[in-house]
Amino acid sequence: MLQGKKILLGLTGSIAAYKAALLTRLLVKAGADVKVVMTPAAGDFISPLTLSTLSKNPVVTELATGGVWSDHVHLGRWADCMVIAPLSCNTLSKMAHGACDNLLMAVYLSATCPVIVAPAMDEDMWKHPSTQANLSAIRRYGNRVIPVSNGELASGLYGEGRMAEPEEIFAYIVHEVLSTRELAGRKALVTAGPTFEPIDPVRFVGNHSSGKMGIAIARALRSCGAEVELVLGPVSIEVNEPGITVRKVQSAEEMYNSCQEVFADCDIAVMAAAVADYTPRDKSSEKIKKREEEWSLSFIRTRDILKSLGTIKRVGQFLVGFALETHREKEHALEKLHSKNADMIVLNSLNDPGAGFGHDTNKITIFDREGLQYDFDTKSKDAVARDIVQLIIRKLHV
Ligand code: CTP
């Protein structure tokens, strides 16, 4: 799978460094040539001997050993992909600021290949504004950040900050390195996240969509070479990547208007947003004060974005919708496929464990206009996004 690919694995000082042994094994087993660079602190957590044995290559740590210079420029240029896993808070800060006080930083600063990082730290460190600012900075420089997960941390506390599992990092590398550019020259529109329908200047009606699924689809389309327009409702995830233009919107009406603006130029459109079906009839320009014991709001229907694109779709444009259902799932999904004139509908059933809002995983079934049904296992949202994009590519016959 990774035959002939050259991967530089950087390790920094974190207890998660032990997982790098498994990652190295997965990469080597898949045929990659792996070279390991460690910071001096990483050596406190895992022995270079373990990694040199697994990678079948010498492990380098110092800029110079025994009067011999380690050629960081050569290493940085040798690799097809550099992955820093685990990425400590300290090395993250150095990457954000271009500090160069060890071999790993020198190699990183010399690297001409894609760089992927898998952070690992305690929750409080992870959530610190300086860490988040540093993450934004390294994303701006074009680095890809593999999200941390929730779980038991080195401190014994539970929370956010655990490094992604080696299998997940491996899948990410395969996905990055093997990106085949099948969609180069194509343009894609993706909607993601919830919409917030304003009631007054301080209140809104919204939903629990995290935007994770739509954002993963935008990234998967991008990694196949498409230029992506991401129309994104209010979410906490920041998307700042070359090739993905983010149009931030709040309400269903704003999302509708953005989609109408860009759809004509697009070859593919994937409507993954959880768009409000109703919006308050009257939006007060002043904060509504409490008065009566009971209060009710009157709602009117929003415009259906997917359906509106289905109406204006040209031959050659490929339109994908989502259906989130709790009962008679297949029947409802097929009804949406046809009534909204989509080419494909992706069904999430809330009855499937691990599917739907808020989860990092999803389980989908896809229906197409030829009457075919594609069933998939529960997977990470990134893996689900890749399945959806691969099917789109097959359907486009590229
Ligand atoms: N959708 C849309 N615009 C809307 C409502 C929905 O583009 N105003 C899109 C969603 O992004 C999704 C698909 O339509 O791709 C299905 O959305 P869903 O809410 O599941 O279905 P609805 O058509 O709204 O029907 P219902 O709520 O009755 O299930």
Coordinates of C-alpha atoms and ligand atoms in Angstrom, one line a residue:
M1 CA 0.0 0.0 0.0
L2 CA 2.9 2.4 0.8
Q3 CA 5.4 0.6 -1.4
G4 CA 8.2 3.0 -2.2
K5 CA 6.9 5.9 0.0
K6 CA 9.4 7.6 2.2
I7 CA 8.1 8.6 5.6
L8 CA 9.9 10.7 8.2
L9 CA 8.5 10.1 11.7
G10 CA 9.3 12.7 14.3
L11 CA 8.9 12.0 18.0
T12 CA 8.8 14.5 20.8
G13 CA 8.7 14.2 24.6
S14 CA 5.3 12.7 25.5
I15 CA 4.2 9.5 27.1
A16 CA 2.3 8.8 23.9
A17 CA 5.7 8.2 22.3
Y18 CA 5.3 4.5 23.0
K19 CA 2.5 4.5 20.4
A20 CA 5.1 5.5 17.8
A21 CA 6.5 1.9 17.9
L22 CA 3.2 0.6 16.6
L23 CA 2.8 3.3 14.0
T24 CA 6.3 2.5 12.7
R25 CA 5.4 -1.1 12.5
L26 CA 2.2 -0.3 10.6
L27 CA 4.1 1.9 8.1
V28 CA 6.9 -0.6 7.5
K29 CA 4.4 -3.5 7.1
A30 CA 2.7 -1.4 4.4
G31 CA 5.9 -1.1 2.5
A32 CA 7.1 2.4 3.5
D33 CA 10.7 3.3 4.1
V34 CA 10.6 4.9 7.6
K35 CA 13.3 7.1 9.1
V36 CA 12.8 8.3 12.7
V37 CA 14.0 11.6 14.1
M38 CA 13.6 12.1 17.9
T39 CA 13.9 15.1 20.1
P40 CA 16.2 14.5 23.1
A41 CA 13.1 14.5 25.4
A42 CA 11.5 11.7 23.3
G43 CA 14.3 9.4 24.3
D44 CA 13.1 9.6 27.9
F45 CA 9.9 7.9 26.8
I46 CA 11.0 5.3 24.2
S47 CA 14.3 3.9 23.3
P48 CA 15.9 4.8 19.9
L49 CA 16.9 1.1 19.7
T50 CA 13.2 0.0 19.6
L51 CA 12.5 2.4 16.8
S52 CA 15.6 1.7 14.8
T53 CA 14.9 -2.1 15.1
L54 CA 11.3 -1.6 13.9
S55 CA 12.1 1.0 11.1
K56 CA 15.3 -0.9 10.0
N57 CA 17.0 2.5 9.8
P58 CA 19.2 4.4 12.3
V59 CA 17.4 6.8 14.5
V60 CA 18.8 10.3 14.6
T61 CA 18.5 12.8 17.5
E62 CA 21.4 15.2 17.5
L63 CA 22.3 17.9 14.9
A64 CA 25.9 16.5 15.2
T65 CA 27.2 13.3 16.8
G66 CA 31.0 12.6 17.2
G67 CA 31.9 15.6 15.1
V68 CA 29.6 14.4 12.2
W69 CA 26.8 16.6 11.0
S70 CA 23.3 15.1 10.5
D71 CA 22.1 16.5 7.2
H72 CA 18.7 17.8 8.1
V73 CA 18.2 19.4 4.7
H74 CA 18.7 16.1 3.0
L75 CA 16.3 14.4 5.4
G76 CA 13.7 17.1 5.0
R77 CA 13.9 16.8 1.2
W78 CA 14.1 13.0 1.2
A79 CA 10.6 12.4 2.6
D80 CA 7.3 12.1 0.8
C81 CA 5.5 12.9 4.1
M82 CA 6.7 14.0 7.5
V83 CA 4.6 13.0 10.5
I84 CA 5.3 14.3 14.0
A85 CA 3.6 11.9 16.5
P86 CA 3.4 12.6 19.3
L87 CA 3.6 16.4 19.0
S88 CA 4.2 17.9 22.5
C89 CA 3.1 21.3 23.6
N90 CA 6.7 22.5 23.5
T91 CA 7.5 21.4 20.0
L92 CA 4.1 22.8 18.8
S93 CA 5.2 26.2 20.2
K94 CA 8.5 25.9 18.4
M95 CA 6.8 25.0 15.1
A96 CA 4.5 28.0 15.5
H97 CA 7.4 30.3 16.0
G98 CA 10.1 28.8 13.8
A99 CA 12.5 28.0 16.7
C100 CA 15.3 25.7 15.7
D101 CA 17.2 24.3 18.7
N102 CA 17.3 20.6 17.8
L103 CA 17.5 18.2 14.9
L104 CA 13.8 17.6 14.6
M105 CA 13.0 21.3 14.3
A106 CA 15.8 21.7 11.7
V107 CA 14.3 18.8 9.7
Y108 CA 10.8 20.2 10.0
L109 CA 11.9 23.7 8.9
S110 CA 13.7 22.1 5.9
A111 CA 10.9 19.8 4.9
T112 CA 9.4 20.3 1.5
C113 CA 6.8 17.5 1.8
P114 CA 3.4 17.6 3.5
V115 CA 3.7 17.7 7.3
I116 CA 1.1 16.0 9.5
V117 CA 1.1 16.3 13.3
A118 CA -0.7 14.3 16.0
P119 CA -0.7 16.4 19.2
A120 CA -0.7 14.8 22.7
M121 CA -1.1 16.7 25.9
D122 CA -3.2 17.1 29.0
E123 CA -6.6 18.7 28.6
D124 CA -5.7 22.0 30.3
M125 CA -2.6 22.4 28.2
W126 CA -4.6 21.5 25.1
K127 CA -7.3 24.0 25.8
H128 CA -4.9 26.8 26.8
P129 CA -5.4 29.8 24.4
S130 CA -1.7 29.8 23.6
T131 CA -1.8 26.2 22.5
Q132 CA -4.9 26.9 20.3
A133 CA -3.2 30.0 18.8
N134 CA -0.1 27.9 18.0
L135 CA -2.3 25.2 16.4
S136 CA -4.0 27.9 14.2
A137 CA -0.5 29.2 13.3
I138 CA 0.8 25.8 12.2
R139 CA -2.4 25.1 10.2
R140 CA -1.9 28.5 8.5
Y141 CA 1.6 27.3 7.5
G142 CA -0.1 24.4 5.7
N143 CA 0.5 21.6 8.3
R144 CA -2.3 19.1 8.9
V145 CA -3.4 18.4 12.4
I146 CA -4.8 15.0 13.3
P147 CA -7.5 15.7 16.0
V148 CA -6.9 14.6 19.6
S149 CA -9.4 12.3 21.2
N150 CA -11.1 12.2 24.6
G151 CA -10.0 9.6 27.1
E152 CA -7.6 8.8 30.0
L153 CA -4.7 11.2 30.0
A154 CA -1.2 10.8 31.5
S155 CA -2.3 12.8 34.5
G156 CA -4.9 10.2 35.3
L157 CA -7.6 12.7 34.4
Y158 CA -10.1 12.1 31.7
G159 CA -10.5 14.7 28.9
E160 CA -9.4 16.0 25.6
G161 CA -5.8 15.7 24.5
R162 CA -5.1 12.0 23.9
M163 CA -3.1 11.4 20.8
A164 CA -5.0 9.7 17.9
E165 CA -4.4 6.0 17.8
P166 CA -1.6 4.6 15.5
E167 CA -4.2 3.0 13.2
E168 CA -5.9 6.4 12.7
I169 CA -2.6 8.2 12.1
F170 CA -1.6 5.4 9.6
A171 CA -4.9 5.9 7.8
Y172 CA -4.4 9.6 7.6
I173 CA -0.9 9.1 6.2
V174 CA -2.1 6.7 3.6
H175 CA -4.8 9.1 2.7
E176 CA -2.4 12.0 2.4
V177 CA 0.4 10.3 0.7
L178 CA -1.7 8.2 -1.7
S179 CA -4.0 11.1 -2.6
T180 CA -4.5 10.4 -6.2
R181 CA -5.7 13.8 -7.5
E182 CA -8.7 12.1 -9.2
L183 CA -10.7 15.3 -8.7
A184 CA -8.0 17.8 -9.8
G185 CA -9.6 20.6 -11.8
R186 CA -13.0 19.9 -10.3
K187 CA -14.8 22.3 -8.0
A188 CA -17.0 21.1 -5.1
L189 CA -19.5 22.7 -2.8
V190 CA -20.0 21.3 0.7
T191 CA -22.4 22.5 3.4
A192 CA -21.7 21.6 7.0
G193 CA -22.7 22.3 10.6
P194 CA -26.0 23.6 12.0
T195 CA -27.9 26.8 11.2
F196 CA -28.9 29.3 14.0
E197 CA -32.2 31.0 13.3
P198 CA -32.4 34.3 15.2
I199 CA -35.2 35.2 17.5
D200 CA -33.8 38.5 18.8
P201 CA -30.2 39.9 19.1
V202 CA -29.3 37.4 21.9
R203 CA -31.4 34.3 21.2
F204 CA -31.6 31.7 18.4
V205 CA -33.1 28.3 17.5
G206 CA -30.3 25.9 16.6
N207 CA -29.3 22.2 16.7
H208 CA -26.5 20.0 17.9
S209 CA -24.7 19.4 14.6
S210 CA -20.9 19.6 15.2
G211 CA -20.1 20.1 11.5
K212 CA -17.5 17.2 11.7
M213 CA -19.0 15.1 9.0
G214 CA -19.3 17.9 6.4
I215 CA -15.8 19.2 7.3
A216 CA -14.4 15.7 6.8
I217 CA -16.1 15.5 3.4
A218 CA -14.6 18.9 2.4
R219 CA -11.1 17.6 3.4
A220 CA -11.6 14.3 1.6
L221 CA -12.6 16.0 -1.6
R222 CA -9.7 18.4 -1.2
S223 CA -7.2 15.5 -0.7
C224 CA -8.4 14.1 -4.0
G225 CA -7.5 17.4 -5.7
A226 CA -10.9 19.2 -5.8
E227 CA -11.1 23.0 -5.1
V228 CA -13.6 23.1 -2.2
E229 CA -16.1 25.8 -1.2
L230 CA -17.2 25.0 2.3
V231 CA -20.4 26.8 3.4
L232 CA -20.1 26.4 7.2
G233 CA -22.7 27.1 9.9
P234 CA -21.7 28.1 13.4
V235 CA -19.3 25.4 14.7
S236 CA -16.3 25.4 17.0
I237 CA -14.0 23.7 14.5
E238 CA -11.6 26.0 12.6
V239 CA -11.0 25.1 9.0
N240 CA -8.0 26.9 7.6
E241 CA -6.5 24.9 4.8
P242 CA -5.2 25.6 1.3
G243 CA -7.8 24.6 -1.3
I244 CA -10.8 24.9 1.0
T245 CA -12.5 28.3 0.9
V246 CA -14.7 28.7 4.0
R247 CA -17.8 30.8 3.8
K248 CA -19.1 31.2 7.3
V249 CA -22.9 31.6 7.7
Q250 CA -25.4 31.6 10.6
S251 CA -28.9 31.2 9.3
A252 CA -30.6 28.9 6.7
E253 CA -31.2 31.9 4.6
E254 CA -27.5 32.9 4.5
M255 CA -26.5 29.3 3.8
Y256 CA -29.1 29.3 0.9
N257 CA -27.7 32.5 -0.5
S258 CA -24.0 31.3 -0.3
C259 CA -24.9 28.0 -2.1
Q260 CA -26.8 29.8 -4.8
E261 CA -23.7 32.0 -5.4
V262 CA -21.3 29.2 -5.9
F263 CA -23.3 26.2 -7.2
A264 CA -23.2 27.2 -10.9
D265 CA -19.4 26.8 -11.0
C266 CA -19.3 23.5 -9.1
D267 CA -19.1 19.9 -10.4
I268 CA -20.0 18.3 -7.1
A269 CA -22.2 19.5 -4.3
V270 CA -22.6 17.6 -0.9
M271 CA -25.2 19.0 1.4
A272 CA -24.1 17.7 4.8
A273 CA -25.5 20.6 6.9
A274 CA -28.3 20.2 9.4
V275 CA -30.3 23.1 8.1
A276 CA -33.2 24.4 10.1
D277 CA -36.5 23.5 8.4
Y278 CA -38.3 26.5 10.2
T279 CA -37.2 29.9 11.2
P280 CA -39.0 32.4 13.5
R281 CA -41.6 34.4 11.5
D282 CA -40.6 37.7 13.3
K283 CA -37.1 38.5 14.3
S284 CA -37.0 41.2 17.0
S285 CA -34.4 43.8 16.6
E286 CA -34.5 44.4 20.4
K287 CA -34.1 41.8 23.1
I288 CA -37.5 40.3 23.9
K289 CA -38.3 41.0 27.6
K290 CA -40.2 38.4 29.7
R291 CA -43.7 39.3 30.5
E292 CA -46.5 36.7 30.3
E293 CA -46.3 33.3 32.0
E294 CA -46.6 31.6 28.6
W295 CA -45.0 32.7 25.3
S296 CA -45.0 31.1 21.9
L297 CA -43.2 31.7 18.7
S298 CA -44.5 31.4 15.2
F299 CA -42.3 29.7 12.6
I300 CA -42.2 29.7 8.8
R301 CA -40.5 27.2 6.5
T302 CA -37.0 27.9 5.3
R303 CA -36.0 27.2 1.7
D304 CA -34.7 23.7 1.1
I305 CA -31.2 24.3 -0.2
L306 CA -30.7 20.7 -1.5
K307 CA -34.0 20.8 -3.3
S308 CA -33.3 24.2 -4.9
L309 CA -30.0 22.9 -6.2
G310 CA -31.7 19.8 -7.5
T311 CA -34.0 22.0 -9.5
I312 CA -31.3 24.1 -11.2
K313 CA -28.8 21.2 -11.5
R314 CA -27.2 20.9 -15.0
V315 CA -26.1 17.7 -16.7
G316 CA -22.7 16.7 -15.3
Q317 CA -23.3 18.2 -11.9
F318 CA -23.4 15.6 -9.1
L319 CA -25.6 16.4 -6.1
V320 CA -25.4 14.5 -2.8
G321 CA -27.8 14.9 0.1
F322 CA -28.0 13.5 3.6
A323 CA -30.9 12.0 5.4
L324 CA -30.9 11.7 9.2
E325 CA -33.7 9.4 10.2
T326 CA -35.1 7.7 13.3
H327 CA -37.7 5.4 11.7
R328 CA -38.7 3.9 8.3
E329 CA -35.1 5.1 7.4
K330 CA -34.8 3.6 3.9
E331 CA -38.3 4.8 2.8
H332 CA -37.6 8.3 4.0
A333 CA -34.1 8.4 2.5
L334 CA -35.4 7.3 -1.0
E335 CA -38.2 9.8 -0.8
K336 CA -35.6 12.6 -0.2
L337 CA -33.4 11.2 -3.0
H338 CA -36.2 11.6 -5.6
S339 CA -38.1 14.6 -4.3
K340 CA -34.9 16.7 -4.0
N341 CA -33.5 15.4 -7.4
A342 CA -30.2 14.3 -5.7
D343 CA -27.9 11.8 -7.4
M344 CA -27.0 10.1 -4.1
I345 CA -28.4 10.2 -0.6
V346 CA -26.4 9.3 2.5
L347 CA -28.5 7.9 5.2
N348 CA -27.6 8.1 8.9
S349 CA -29.9 6.3 11.2
L350 CA -30.0 7.5 14.8
N351 CA -30.9 3.9 15.7
D352 CA -27.3 2.9 14.9
P353 CA -24.9 3.2 17.8
G354 CA -22.0 5.6 17.0
A355 CA -24.0 7.4 14.3
G356 CA -25.2 11.0 14.1
F357 CA -24.5 14.2 15.9
G358 CA -21.6 14.8 18.2
H359 CA -20.0 11.3 17.6
D360 CA -16.5 11.0 16.1
T361 CA -17.8 7.9 14.2
N362 CA -20.7 7.4 11.8
K363 CA -22.5 4.6 10.1
I364 CA -24.0 5.2 6.7
T365 CA -25.9 3.6 3.9
I366 CA -25.9 5.3 0.5
F367 CA -28.7 5.0 -2.1
D368 CA -28.2 6.2 -5.7
R369 CA -30.6 6.9 -8.6
E370 CA -29.8 3.6 -10.2
G371 CA -31.5 1.9 -7.3
L372 CA -28.3 0.6 -5.8
Q373 CA -27.7 0.4 -2.0
Y374 CA -24.2 0.6 -0.4
D375 CA -23.9 -0.4 3.2
F376 CA -20.8 0.6 5.3
D377 CA -19.6 -0.4 8.8
T378 CA -19.3 2.1 11.7
K379 CA -16.1 4.1 11.0
S380 CA -14.4 7.4 12.0
K381 CA -16.0 10.3 10.3
D382 CA -12.8 10.8 8.2
A383 CA -13.0 7.2 6.9
V384 CA -16.8 7.7 6.2
A385 CA -16.0 10.9 4.3
R386 CA -13.4 9.0 2.2
D387 CA -16.0 6.3 1.4
I388 CA -18.5 8.9 0.3
V389 CA -15.9 10.7 -1.9
Q390 CA -14.7 7.4 -3.4
L391 CA -18.2 6.6 -4.4
I392 CA -18.7 10.0 -5.9
I393 CA -15.5 9.5 -8.0
R394 CA -16.8 6.1 -9.2
K395 CA -20.1 7.6 -10.2
L396 CA -18.4 10.5 -12.0
H397 CA -16.5 7.8 -14.0
V398 CA -13.2 9.7 -13.5
Ligands
CTP1 N1 -31.6 20.4 3.6 C1 -31.3 21.6 3.0 N2 -32.1 22.7 3.3 C2 -33.0 22.6 4.2 C3 -33.3 21.4 4.9 C4 -32.5 20.3 4.5 O1 -30.4 21.6 2.1 N3 -33.8 23.7 4.5 C5 -30.7 19.2 3.2 C6 -29.8 18.7 4.2 O2 -28.5 19.3 4.2 C7 -29.7 17.2 3.9 C8 -31.1 16.9 3.3 O3 -31.6 18.2 2.9 O4 -28.8 17.0 2.8 C9 -32.0 16.2 4.2 O5 -32.2 17.0 5.4 P1 -33.2 16.5 6.5 O6 -33.4 17.6 7.5 O7 -32.8 15.2 7.0 O8 -34.6 16.3 5.8 P2 -35.7 17.3 5.5 O9 -35.8 17.3 4.0 O10 -35.5 18.6 6.2 O11 -37.0 16.5 6.0 P3 -37.4 16.1 7.5 O12 -36.8 17.1 8.4 O13 -38.9 16.1 7.4 O14 -36.9 14.7 7.7

